[in-house]
Amino acid sequence: MNKTLIKGGRIVTAVDDYVGDILLENGRVEAIGRSLKVPDAEVHDASGQLIIPGGVDVHVHMETPMGNGVETCDTFETGTKSAAFGGTTTILDFAQQFKGESPKAALDRRLASAEPQCCIDYGFHSILTDVSKSALSELPDLVNNDGVSSVKLYMAYPDVLMVDDADIYRTMRKLGDHGGMVNLHAENGVIIQALIEEALAQGNTSPKYHQLTRPQLMEGEATHRVIRIAELAEVPVYIVHLSAKEALDAVVEARDRGVSAFAETCPHYLFLDNSEYDRPGFDSARFVMTPPLRDRECQGALWRGLKFDDLQIVSTDHCPFCFNEKAHGILKSKQLGKDDFSKIPNGAPGVEFRLPLLFDGGVRAGRINLNRFVQLVSTAPAKMFGMFPRKGTIAVGSDADIVLFDPEEKHTLGANTHHSNVDYSMFEGREVTGKVKKVFSRGRLIVNGDQWLGRAGMGQYLKRGASGRIL
Ligand code: URP
Ligand code: ZN
């Protein structure tokens, strides 16, 4: 049977909100209506539940090598299963070019790992670490033939990932002509490196120095700088994991002048703050991600940015490393930096909790409305990165990626219940209201309560259209 009828739920998209039935057939939404009758369909009663489009998380790092054998602890299989349990049906991960490598070879390497493992649909941004003439010459093909219309560049991590301003400009020019967009990790990497060296020279090695050496001002400076470079190149620009109000100020100022500057933030910046670094001993290493958690004033600014569309997307930057060495070995663990904060692998988990957190702390708390919630977690990411209307909405002809969400069910977030390989959660013990109950991926039921019905390799690679062309 490939017909599924979801009956009597409250259908919410970025613009709609009504009660109805949805017929899923051959992986697509076939019909939407009232009192639909389809005798040979499998029926799911959705009364009392929200029916929303599957979440689209455009910033995750599954089985990602960080150099010297260090790697994130979720495989494509475990990471996408965890995403699905959290109501996310599409991810964009990264194909990182090693120095000297062809970007296309990097993509092929990642595709070979992802294809047999992904349980939900997936695509890739490219990452360039070596902006050579030959790498640049491959970009048009990457956009037009491989569907990779976004390239991430780092303004941080000198000698490892960082590229200079001229290379950012060159990449923007090349991509811009072909419907591509550059995504930036915007922090002033060389100043931060100097601060790290200063801290270590003074014997300051504990995790809280991760935060103290990555000041908000230096995120603001890099964000302002790169938006100006994009203006010169006359292309749209997208800031990843924006955390500081100084960076948001730069985005707001540019947008007010009509510049196509876009940005995402992440749940940890909305719900946690830098007091986590006051935890005793090494415990606060759990919160070592980049940029670090910021002060309470930034949280307020970020919520305002989400409300007024100065921030367009909430993604997770799921970049999991276990806290303990035991679970998956030292190379996938925070313990690498026990004696030196600068060696703690940067990144934190969260792919499973984006929807419940934003629903509970956003919609229920009265900060955003339901349509805006769907816009932030599904529609805007799909539009921003060339997947709409196949993804990001519930409409006739769209992929049948559908989530049934109980807006009243309470549950507690934590490592005991999530499906990721990681051994901790930054939100351990937090009670939220609103739970993912059923998830359909292209019409197939993959999550049914606590039951997993998906399988590795079910996910399809998404060749994306143009990025950054939303106005
Ligand atoms: O801490 C983070 N965000 N890790 C992923 C790599 C990066 O900085 O983007
Ligand atoms: Zn980053």
Short mmCIF file of C-alpha atoms and ligand atoms in Angstrom, two decimals:
data_model
loop_
_atom_site.label_atom_id
_atom_site.label_comp_id
_atom_site.label_asym_id
_atom_site.label_seq_id
_atom_site.Cartn_x
_atom_site.Cartn_y
_atom_site.Cartn_z
CA MET A 1 0.00 0.00 0.00
CA ASN A 2 1.52 3.36 -0.90
CA LYS A 3 -1.46 5.54 0.00
CA THR A 4 -1.57 7.13 3.43
CA LEU A 5 -4.35 9.32 4.72
CA ILE A 6 -3.67 11.61 7.66
CA LYS A 7 -7.02 12.71 9.03
CA GLY A 8 -8.28 15.61 11.05
CA GLY A 9 -5.06 17.32 12.15
CA ARG A 10 -4.31 21.01 12.37
CA ILE A 11 -2.25 21.66 9.24
CA VAL A 12 0.28 24.41 9.85
CA THR A 13 2.68 25.76 7.26
CA ALA A 14 4.57 29.06 7.22
CA VAL A 15 1.35 30.76 6.12
CA ASP A 16 -1.60 28.39 6.69
CA ASP A 17 -3.39 27.09 9.76
CA TYR A 18 -6.54 24.96 9.27
CA VAL A 19 -7.96 21.53 10.08
CA GLY A 20 -7.94 19.02 7.25
CA ASP A 21 -6.90 15.69 5.78
CA ILE A 22 -3.80 14.95 3.71
CA LEU A 23 -3.39 12.12 1.23
CA LEU A 24 0.17 10.92 0.67
CA GLU A 25 0.81 8.87 -2.43
CA ASN A 26 4.01 7.75 -4.15
CA GLY A 27 6.12 9.84 -1.81
CA ARG A 28 4.28 13.10 -2.54
CA VAL A 29 1.36 15.04 -1.13
CA GLU A 30 -1.43 14.00 -3.50
CA ALA A 31 -4.41 15.87 -2.05
CA ILE A 32 -5.42 18.10 0.84
CA GLY A 33 -9.06 18.50 1.75
CA ARG A 34 -11.91 18.00 4.19
CA SER A 35 -13.34 14.52 4.92
CA LEU A 36 -11.24 12.86 2.21
CA LYS A 37 -12.29 9.26 1.57
CA VAL A 38 -9.69 6.92 0.15
CA PRO A 39 -10.77 3.30 0.70
CA ASP A 40 -7.40 1.66 0.09
CA ALA A 41 -5.31 4.07 2.18
CA GLU A 42 -3.65 3.43 5.52
CA VAL A 43 -5.29 5.92 7.89
CA HIS A 44 -3.61 7.90 10.67
CA ASP A 45 -5.81 9.89 13.01
CA ALA A 46 -4.20 13.26 13.74
CA SER A 47 -6.97 14.88 15.74
CA GLY A 48 -5.54 17.15 18.43
CA GLN A 49 -2.17 17.18 16.72
CA LEU A 50 -0.30 19.66 14.59
CA ILE A 51 0.63 18.52 11.10
CA ILE A 52 3.74 20.39 10.02
CA PRO A 53 6.26 20.01 7.19
CA GLY A 54 9.35 17.97 8.10
CA GLY A 55 12.13 20.03 9.61
CA VAL A 56 15.05 21.11 7.43
CA ASP A 57 18.33 21.44 9.35
CA VAL A 58 20.90 23.13 7.12
CA HIS A 59 23.87 22.91 9.50
CA VAL A 60 25.04 19.50 10.77
CA HIS A 61 28.40 17.75 10.97
CA MET A 62 28.05 13.94 10.86
CA GLU A 63 31.20 11.74 10.97
CA THR A 64 33.28 14.80 10.28
CA PRO A 65 37.08 14.59 10.44
CA MET A 66 38.61 17.48 12.40
CA GLY A 67 42.28 16.59 11.75
CA ASN A 68 44.71 14.28 13.59
CA GLY A 69 42.10 11.51 13.66
CA VAL A 70 39.56 13.54 15.65
CA GLU A 71 36.01 12.99 14.38
CA THR A 72 32.43 13.78 15.39
CA CYS A 73 30.76 10.81 17.03
CA ASP A 74 27.56 10.46 14.98
CA THR A 75 27.68 8.49 11.77
CA PHE A 76 25.40 9.51 8.93
CA GLU A 77 23.14 6.69 10.10
CA THR A 78 22.94 7.53 13.80
CA GLY A 79 22.83 11.27 13.17
CA THR A 80 19.99 11.11 10.64
CA LYS A 81 18.03 8.68 12.80
CA SER A 82 18.36 11.11 15.69
CA ALA A 83 17.30 13.98 13.42
CA ALA A 84 14.20 12.02 12.34
CA PHE A 85 13.13 11.39 15.95
CA GLY A 86 13.31 15.15 16.40
CA GLY A 87 11.05 15.83 13.41
CA THR A 88 13.78 16.73 10.92
CA THR A 89 13.46 15.04 7.53
CA THR A 90 16.17 16.87 5.58
CA ILE A 91 19.73 17.78 6.53
CA LEU A 92 22.52 19.67 4.84
CA ASP A 93 25.98 18.51 5.92
CA PHE A 94 29.39 19.57 4.56
CA ALA A 95 31.86 18.28 2.01
CA GLN A 96 35.15 19.71 3.23
CA GLN A 97 38.03 20.05 0.82
CA PHE A 98 41.36 18.95 2.29
CA LYS A 99 44.21 21.29 1.31
CA GLY A 100 45.04 20.67 -2.35
CA GLU A 101 42.01 18.47 -2.89
CA SER A 102 39.42 19.08 -5.61
CA PRO A 103 36.04 20.19 -4.19
CA LYS A 104 34.32 17.65 -6.42
CA ALA A 105 36.51 14.86 -5.01
CA ALA A 106 35.55 16.01 -1.50
CA LEU A 107 31.88 15.83 -2.46
CA ASP A 108 32.26 12.34 -3.94
CA ARG A 109 34.02 11.16 -0.77
CA ARG A 110 31.16 12.41 1.42
CA LEU A 111 28.50 11.06 -0.93
CA ALA A 112 30.09 7.61 -0.77
CA SER A 113 29.80 7.61 3.05
CA ALA A 114 26.35 9.19 3.19
CA GLU A 115 24.55 7.21 0.53
CA PRO A 116 24.36 3.79 2.23
CA GLN A 117 23.71 5.33 5.65
CA CYS A 118 21.37 8.33 5.56
CA CYS A 119 17.86 7.58 6.83
CA ILE A 120 16.44 10.93 5.65
CA ASP A 121 17.08 13.14 2.62
CA TYR A 122 20.35 15.02 2.58
CA GLY A 123 22.50 17.43 0.69
CA PHE A 124 25.87 19.11 1.13
CA HIS A 125 27.42 22.52 1.30
CA SER A 126 30.98 22.54 0.03
CA ILE A 127 33.75 23.82 2.36
CA LEU A 128 36.84 25.31 0.73
CA THR A 129 40.03 25.49 2.78
CA ASP A 130 42.31 26.05 -0.23
CA VAL A 131 40.84 28.60 -2.62
CA SER A 132 43.09 27.80 -5.58
CA LYS A 133 42.39 28.73 -9.19
CA SER A 134 41.50 25.13 -9.96
CA ALA A 135 39.15 24.85 -6.96
CA LEU A 136 37.38 28.05 -8.05
CA SER A 137 37.08 26.76 -11.61
CA GLU A 138 35.08 23.76 -10.37
CA LEU A 139 32.40 25.81 -8.63
CA PRO A 140 30.07 26.40 -11.60
CA ASP A 141 29.89 22.67 -12.22
CA LEU A 142 29.33 21.96 -8.55
CA VAL A 143 26.35 24.34 -8.55
CA ASN A 144 24.88 23.41 -11.92
CA ASN A 145 25.53 19.65 -12.11
CA ASP A 146 25.96 18.48 -8.52
CA GLY A 147 23.36 20.70 -6.89
CA VAL A 148 25.78 22.17 -4.36
CA SER A 149 24.84 25.85 -4.45
CA SER A 150 26.53 26.96 -1.23
CA VAL A 151 30.14 27.07 -0.09
CA LYS A 152 31.15 27.57 3.51
CA LEU A 153 34.31 29.54 4.29
CA TYR A 154 35.97 30.05 7.66
CA MET A 155 37.25 33.40 8.92
CA ALA A 156 38.43 31.52 12.05
CA TYR A 157 40.93 28.70 12.80
CA PRO A 158 44.09 30.12 11.15
CA ASP A 159 46.43 27.56 9.52
CA VAL A 160 43.68 24.95 9.59
CA LEU A 161 40.45 26.16 7.98
CA MET A 162 40.75 29.93 7.68
CA VAL A 163 40.88 31.64 4.31
CA ASP A 164 41.74 35.31 3.76
CA ASP A 165 39.46 38.16 2.70
CA ALA A 166 40.64 38.10 -0.91
CA ASP A 167 39.77 34.42 -1.18
CA ILE A 168 36.34 35.13 0.29
CA TYR A 169 35.83 37.84 -2.34
CA ARG A 170 37.00 35.55 -5.18
CA THR A 171 34.71 32.73 -4.07
CA MET A 172 31.76 35.09 -3.80
CA ARG A 173 32.33 36.46 -7.29
CA LYS A 174 32.67 33.04 -8.85
CA LEU A 175 29.65 31.54 -7.08
CA GLY A 176 27.45 34.59 -7.42
CA ASP A 177 27.41 34.38 -11.19
CA HIS A 178 25.99 30.84 -10.98
CA GLY A 179 23.30 31.14 -8.33
CA GLY A 180 25.53 30.09 -5.45
CA MET A 181 26.08 31.71 -2.06
CA VAL A 182 28.92 31.79 0.45
CA ASN A 183 28.19 30.84 4.08
CA LEU A 184 30.57 32.27 6.62
CA HIS A 185 31.87 31.23 9.98
CA ALA A 186 32.44 34.84 11.00
CA GLU A 187 34.97 35.36 13.79
CA ASN A 188 38.28 37.22 13.61
CA GLY A 189 40.53 34.16 13.66
CA VAL A 190 43.95 35.80 14.00
CA ILE A 191 42.98 37.97 16.97
CA ILE A 192 41.35 34.98 18.64
CA GLN A 193 44.55 32.98 18.07
CA ALA A 194 46.54 35.74 19.79
CA LEU A 195 44.12 35.68 22.73
CA ILE A 196 44.41 31.89 23.01
CA GLU A 197 48.21 32.11 23.07
CA GLU A 198 48.04 34.83 25.73
CA ALA A 199 45.73 32.74 27.91
CA LEU A 200 47.85 29.59 27.64
CA ALA A 201 51.05 31.56 28.36
CA GLN A 202 49.43 32.69 31.62
CA GLY A 203 48.61 29.10 32.54
CA ASN A 204 44.88 29.51 31.90
CA THR A 205 43.92 26.11 30.54
CA SER A 206 40.38 25.42 31.78
CA PRO A 207 37.33 25.25 29.44
CA LYS A 208 36.00 28.68 30.42
CA TYR A 209 38.95 30.24 28.56
CA HIS A 210 37.42 28.95 25.34
CA GLN A 211 34.71 31.55 25.85
CA LEU A 212 37.01 34.27 27.18
CA THR A 213 39.27 34.05 24.14
CA ARG A 214 36.42 34.32 21.61
CA PRO A 215 34.89 37.74 22.40
CA GLN A 216 31.57 38.91 20.99
CA LEU A 217 33.35 41.96 19.53
CA MET A 218 35.43 39.76 17.25
CA GLU A 219 32.34 37.98 15.93
CA GLY A 220 30.80 41.40 15.32
CA GLU A 221 33.92 42.64 13.54
CA ALA A 222 34.13 39.65 11.19
CA THR A 223 30.40 39.74 10.43
CA HIS A 224 30.55 43.43 9.53
CA ARG A 225 33.67 42.87 7.40
CA VAL A 226 32.30 39.98 5.41
CA ILE A 227 28.99 41.70 4.72
CA ARG A 228 30.98 44.62 3.28
CA ILE A 229 32.93 42.19 1.10
CA ALA A 230 29.66 40.69 -0.13
CA GLU A 231 28.33 44.14 -0.91
CA LEU A 232 31.40 44.83 -3.00
CA ALA A 233 31.00 41.48 -4.77
CA GLU A 234 27.27 42.20 -5.22
CA VAL A 235 26.18 38.81 -3.93
CA PRO A 236 23.99 37.52 -1.09
CA VAL A 237 25.79 36.30 2.03
CA TYR A 238 24.78 33.92 4.84
CA ILE A 239 26.25 33.98 8.35
CA VAL A 240 26.23 30.62 10.13
CA HIS A 241 25.72 30.09 13.87
CA LEU A 242 25.32 33.78 14.69
CA SER A 243 25.51 34.21 18.46
CA ALA A 244 26.56 37.75 19.45
CA LYS A 245 24.42 40.89 19.43
CA GLU A 246 27.36 42.74 17.87
CA ALA A 247 27.14 40.36 14.88
CA LEU A 248 23.37 40.71 14.70
CA ASP A 249 23.77 44.52 14.73
CA ALA A 250 25.93 44.23 11.61
CA VAL A 251 23.29 42.08 9.88
CA VAL A 252 20.43 44.41 10.87
CA GLU A 253 22.35 47.49 9.71
CA ALA A 254 23.05 45.88 6.33
CA ARG A 255 19.51 44.56 5.85
CA ASP A 256 18.10 47.99 6.67
CA ARG A 257 20.13 49.30 3.71
CA GLY A 258 18.65 46.59 1.46
CA VAL A 259 21.67 44.27 1.42
CA SER A 260 20.92 40.53 1.02
CA ALA A 261 22.58 39.57 4.30
CA PHE A 262 21.09 36.45 5.90
CA ALA A 263 21.86 34.60 9.11
CA GLU A 264 20.97 31.61 11.22
CA THR A 265 21.21 31.08 14.94
CA CYS A 266 21.07 27.83 16.95
CA PRO A 267 19.01 26.62 19.92
CA HIS A 268 21.96 26.67 22.32
CA TYR A 269 22.40 30.42 21.82
CA LEU A 270 18.70 30.97 22.46
CA PHE A 271 18.32 28.79 25.56
CA LEU A 272 21.74 28.68 27.25
CA ASP A 273 24.17 31.39 28.32
CA ASN A 274 27.79 31.80 29.31
CA SER A 275 27.14 31.06 32.99
CA GLU A 276 27.55 27.38 31.95
CA TYR A 277 31.30 28.03 31.84
CA ASP A 278 31.29 28.65 35.59
CA ARG A 279 30.68 24.94 36.23
CA PRO A 280 33.45 23.36 38.28
CA GLY A 281 36.41 21.52 36.80
CA PHE A 282 36.18 20.15 33.28
CA ASP A 283 32.38 19.84 33.28
CA SER A 284 31.87 22.98 31.19
CA ALA A 285 33.74 21.34 28.27
CA ARG A 286 30.27 20.07 27.29
CA PHE A 287 29.52 23.62 26.17
CA VAL A 288 32.66 24.16 24.14
CA MET A 289 31.36 25.03 20.73
CA THR A 290 32.25 27.91 18.44
CA PRO A 291 31.14 30.63 18.82
CA PRO A 292 30.75 30.03 22.56
CA LEU A 293 27.62 30.66 24.59
CA ARG A 294 27.03 34.38 25.08
CA ASP A 295 25.53 36.65 27.74
CA ARG A 296 21.81 37.03 28.51
CA GLU A 297 21.58 40.29 26.58
CA CYS A 298 22.51 38.43 23.39
CA GLN A 299 19.70 35.93 23.95
CA GLY A 300 17.16 38.75 24.01
CA ALA A 301 18.64 40.26 20.85
CA LEU A 302 18.53 36.90 19.03
CA TRP A 303 14.86 36.35 19.88
CA ARG A 304 14.11 39.83 18.59
CA GLY A 305 16.06 39.03 15.43
CA LEU A 306 13.98 35.89 14.88
CA LYS A 307 10.75 37.76 15.44
CA PHE A 308 11.54 40.55 12.96
CA ASP A 309 13.24 38.37 10.33
CA ASP A 310 16.74 39.77 10.81
CA LEU A 311 17.55 36.10 11.51
CA GLN A 312 15.89 33.80 9.03
CA ILE A 313 16.74 30.27 10.17
CA VAL A 314 17.29 28.15 13.28
CA SER A 315 19.69 25.30 12.58
CA THR A 316 21.51 23.14 15.10
CA ASP A 317 25.21 23.10 14.12
CA HIS A 318 25.01 19.51 15.44
CA CYS A 319 28.69 18.71 15.89
CA PRO A 320 28.77 15.98 18.54
CA PHE A 321 31.73 14.82 20.61
CA CYS A 322 31.19 12.58 23.62
CA PHE A 323 32.04 13.98 27.02
CA ASN A 324 33.56 10.72 28.21
CA GLU A 325 36.31 8.87 26.44
CA LYS A 326 34.75 5.48 27.15
CA ALA A 327 31.80 5.69 24.76
CA HIS A 328 33.57 6.04 21.39
CA GLY A 329 37.25 6.56 22.21
CA ILE A 330 39.38 9.57 22.98
CA LEU A 331 39.36 10.85 19.38
CA LYS A 332 35.60 11.43 19.54
CA SER A 333 35.67 12.92 23.02
CA LYS A 334 36.00 16.25 24.81
CA GLN A 335 38.64 14.64 27.05
CA LEU A 336 41.26 15.48 24.41
CA GLY A 337 41.36 18.95 25.93
CA LYS A 338 41.51 17.99 29.59
CA ASP A 339 44.72 19.91 30.17
CA ASP A 340 44.35 22.57 27.50
CA PHE A 341 41.05 24.21 26.49
CA SER A 342 42.35 24.89 22.97
CA LYS A 343 42.49 21.15 22.34
CA ILE A 344 38.86 20.46 23.27
CA PRO A 345 37.11 19.51 20.02
CA ASN A 346 34.78 22.39 19.14
CA GLY A 347 31.17 21.45 18.72
CA ALA A 348 28.04 20.35 20.53
CA PRO A 349 25.10 18.05 19.84
CA GLY A 350 21.45 19.02 19.33
CA VAL A 351 19.95 17.69 16.09
CA GLU A 352 17.07 15.94 17.89
CA PHE A 353 15.86 18.80 20.07
CA ARG A 354 15.50 21.75 17.68
CA LEU A 355 11.74 21.46 17.12
CA PRO A 356 10.63 20.73 20.70
CA LEU A 357 12.89 23.48 22.09
CA LEU A 358 11.74 26.12 19.64
CA PHE A 359 8.11 25.14 20.01
CA ASP A 360 8.27 25.18 23.80
CA GLY A 361 10.54 28.18 24.33
CA GLY A 362 9.37 30.07 21.24
CA VAL A 363 5.69 29.39 20.49
CA ARG A 364 4.46 28.41 23.93
CA ALA A 365 6.46 31.16 25.57
CA GLY A 366 4.80 33.71 23.26
CA ARG A 367 8.00 34.82 21.50
CA ILE A 368 7.04 33.64 17.99
CA ASN A 369 3.81 32.35 16.48
CA LEU A 370 3.18 28.91 15.01
CA ASN A 371 3.62 29.98 11.39
CA ARG A 372 6.91 31.65 12.21
CA PHE A 373 8.03 28.45 13.98
CA VAL A 374 7.43 26.45 10.79
CA GLN A 375 9.09 29.16 8.74
CA LEU A 376 12.24 29.09 10.89
CA VAL A 377 12.72 25.32 11.12
CA SER A 378 11.49 24.22 7.70
CA THR A 379 10.30 26.70 5.07
CA ALA A 380 13.03 29.35 5.21
CA PRO A 381 15.89 26.80 5.22
CA ALA A 382 14.33 25.04 2.22
CA LYS A 383 13.92 28.35 0.38
CA MET A 384 17.33 29.69 1.33
CA PHE A 385 19.15 26.64 0.03
CA GLY A 386 17.23 25.78 -3.13
CA MET A 387 14.94 22.96 -1.93
CA PHE A 388 11.55 24.71 -1.94
CA PRO A 389 8.75 23.75 -2.70
CA ARG A 390 9.85 20.13 -2.80
CA LYS A 391 10.83 20.57 0.87
CA GLY A 392 9.68 23.03 3.52
CA THR A 393 5.92 23.04 3.04
CA ILE A 394 2.78 20.94 2.82
CA ALA A 395 1.33 21.46 -0.64
CA VAL A 396 0.04 19.24 -3.42
CA GLY A 397 3.10 17.91 -5.24
CA SER A 398 5.57 18.53 -2.42
CA ASP A 399 7.52 15.64 -0.92
CA ALA A 400 5.40 13.93 1.73
CA ASP A 401 7.78 14.85 4.57
CA ILE A 402 5.28 15.31 7.36
CA VAL A 403 5.48 15.51 11.14
CA LEU A 404 2.61 14.86 13.55
CA PHE A 405 3.36 16.92 16.63
CA ASP A 406 1.48 16.81 19.92
CA PRO A 407 1.43 20.39 21.23
CA GLU A 408 0.42 19.33 24.76
CA GLU A 409 2.65 16.36 25.58
CA LYS A 410 5.35 17.05 28.15
CA HIS A 411 8.70 15.26 28.01
CA THR A 412 12.20 15.61 29.38
CA LEU A 413 15.20 16.13 27.13
CA GLY A 414 18.32 14.13 27.81
CA ALA A 415 20.92 11.63 26.66
CA ASN A 416 18.89 8.67 27.95
CA THR A 417 16.16 9.25 25.42
CA HIS A 418 17.89 10.76 22.40
CA HIS A 419 19.06 8.59 19.50
CA SER A 420 22.41 10.17 18.78
CA ASN A 421 25.68 8.39 19.62
CA VAL A 422 26.67 11.24 21.88
CA ASP A 423 26.71 10.55 25.63
CA TYR A 424 25.33 13.87 26.91
CA SER A 425 22.90 16.64 26.11
CA MET A 426 23.35 20.34 26.75
CA PHE A 427 19.65 20.36 27.68
CA GLU A 428 19.79 17.45 30.12
CA GLY A 429 16.72 17.38 32.38
CA ARG A 430 14.91 20.25 30.67
CA GLU A 431 11.17 19.62 30.56
CA VAL A 432 9.43 20.82 27.41
CA THR A 433 5.85 20.71 26.16
CA GLY A 434 5.37 19.57 22.56
CA LYS A 435 6.51 16.22 21.19
CA VAL A 436 7.13 14.67 17.80
CA LYS A 437 4.78 11.68 17.51
CA LYS A 438 5.00 10.46 13.91
CA VAL A 439 7.35 11.26 11.07
CA PHE A 440 6.83 10.50 7.39
CA SER A 441 9.73 10.74 4.98
CA ARG A 442 8.55 10.90 1.37
CA GLY A 443 5.34 9.21 2.49
CA ARG A 444 6.90 6.40 4.54
CA LEU A 445 6.29 6.29 8.26
CA ILE A 446 9.77 6.24 9.82
CA VAL A 447 9.02 7.31 13.40
CA ASN A 448 5.94 6.06 15.24
CA GLY A 449 6.14 7.19 18.85
CA ASP A 450 9.23 5.48 20.25
CA GLN A 451 9.34 2.99 17.41
CA TRP A 452 11.94 3.30 14.62
CA LEU A 453 10.68 2.17 11.23
CA GLY A 454 13.29 3.83 9.05
CA ARG A 455 16.44 2.25 7.72
CA ALA A 456 19.90 3.22 6.63
CA GLY A 457 20.14 4.18 2.97
CA MET A 458 16.49 5.34 2.65
CA GLY A 459 17.55 8.97 2.35
CA GLN A 460 17.96 10.49 -1.09
CA TYR A 461 20.65 12.92 -2.15
CA LEU A 462 19.18 16.34 -2.97
CA LYS A 463 20.53 18.28 -5.90
CA ARG A 464 19.64 21.80 -4.89
CA GLY A 465 18.71 24.87 -6.90
CA ALA A 466 20.09 28.37 -6.33
CA SER A 467 20.90 29.55 -2.79
CA GLY A 468 20.29 32.92 -1.19
CA ARG A 469 17.83 34.23 -3.73
CA ILE A 470 15.00 34.81 -1.26
CA LEU A 471 14.01 38.40 -0.70
O1 URP B 1 31.89 24.41 17.34
C1 URP B 1 31.52 24.26 16.21
N1 URP B 1 30.61 25.05 15.69
N2 URP B 1 32.04 23.26 15.50
C2 URP B 1 31.87 23.06 14.13
C3 URP B 1 32.95 23.70 13.38
C4 URP B 1 32.73 25.18 13.30
O2 URP B 1 33.27 25.93 14.08
O3 URP B 1 31.96 25.58 12.45
ZN ZN B 2 31.60 27.32 12.46
#
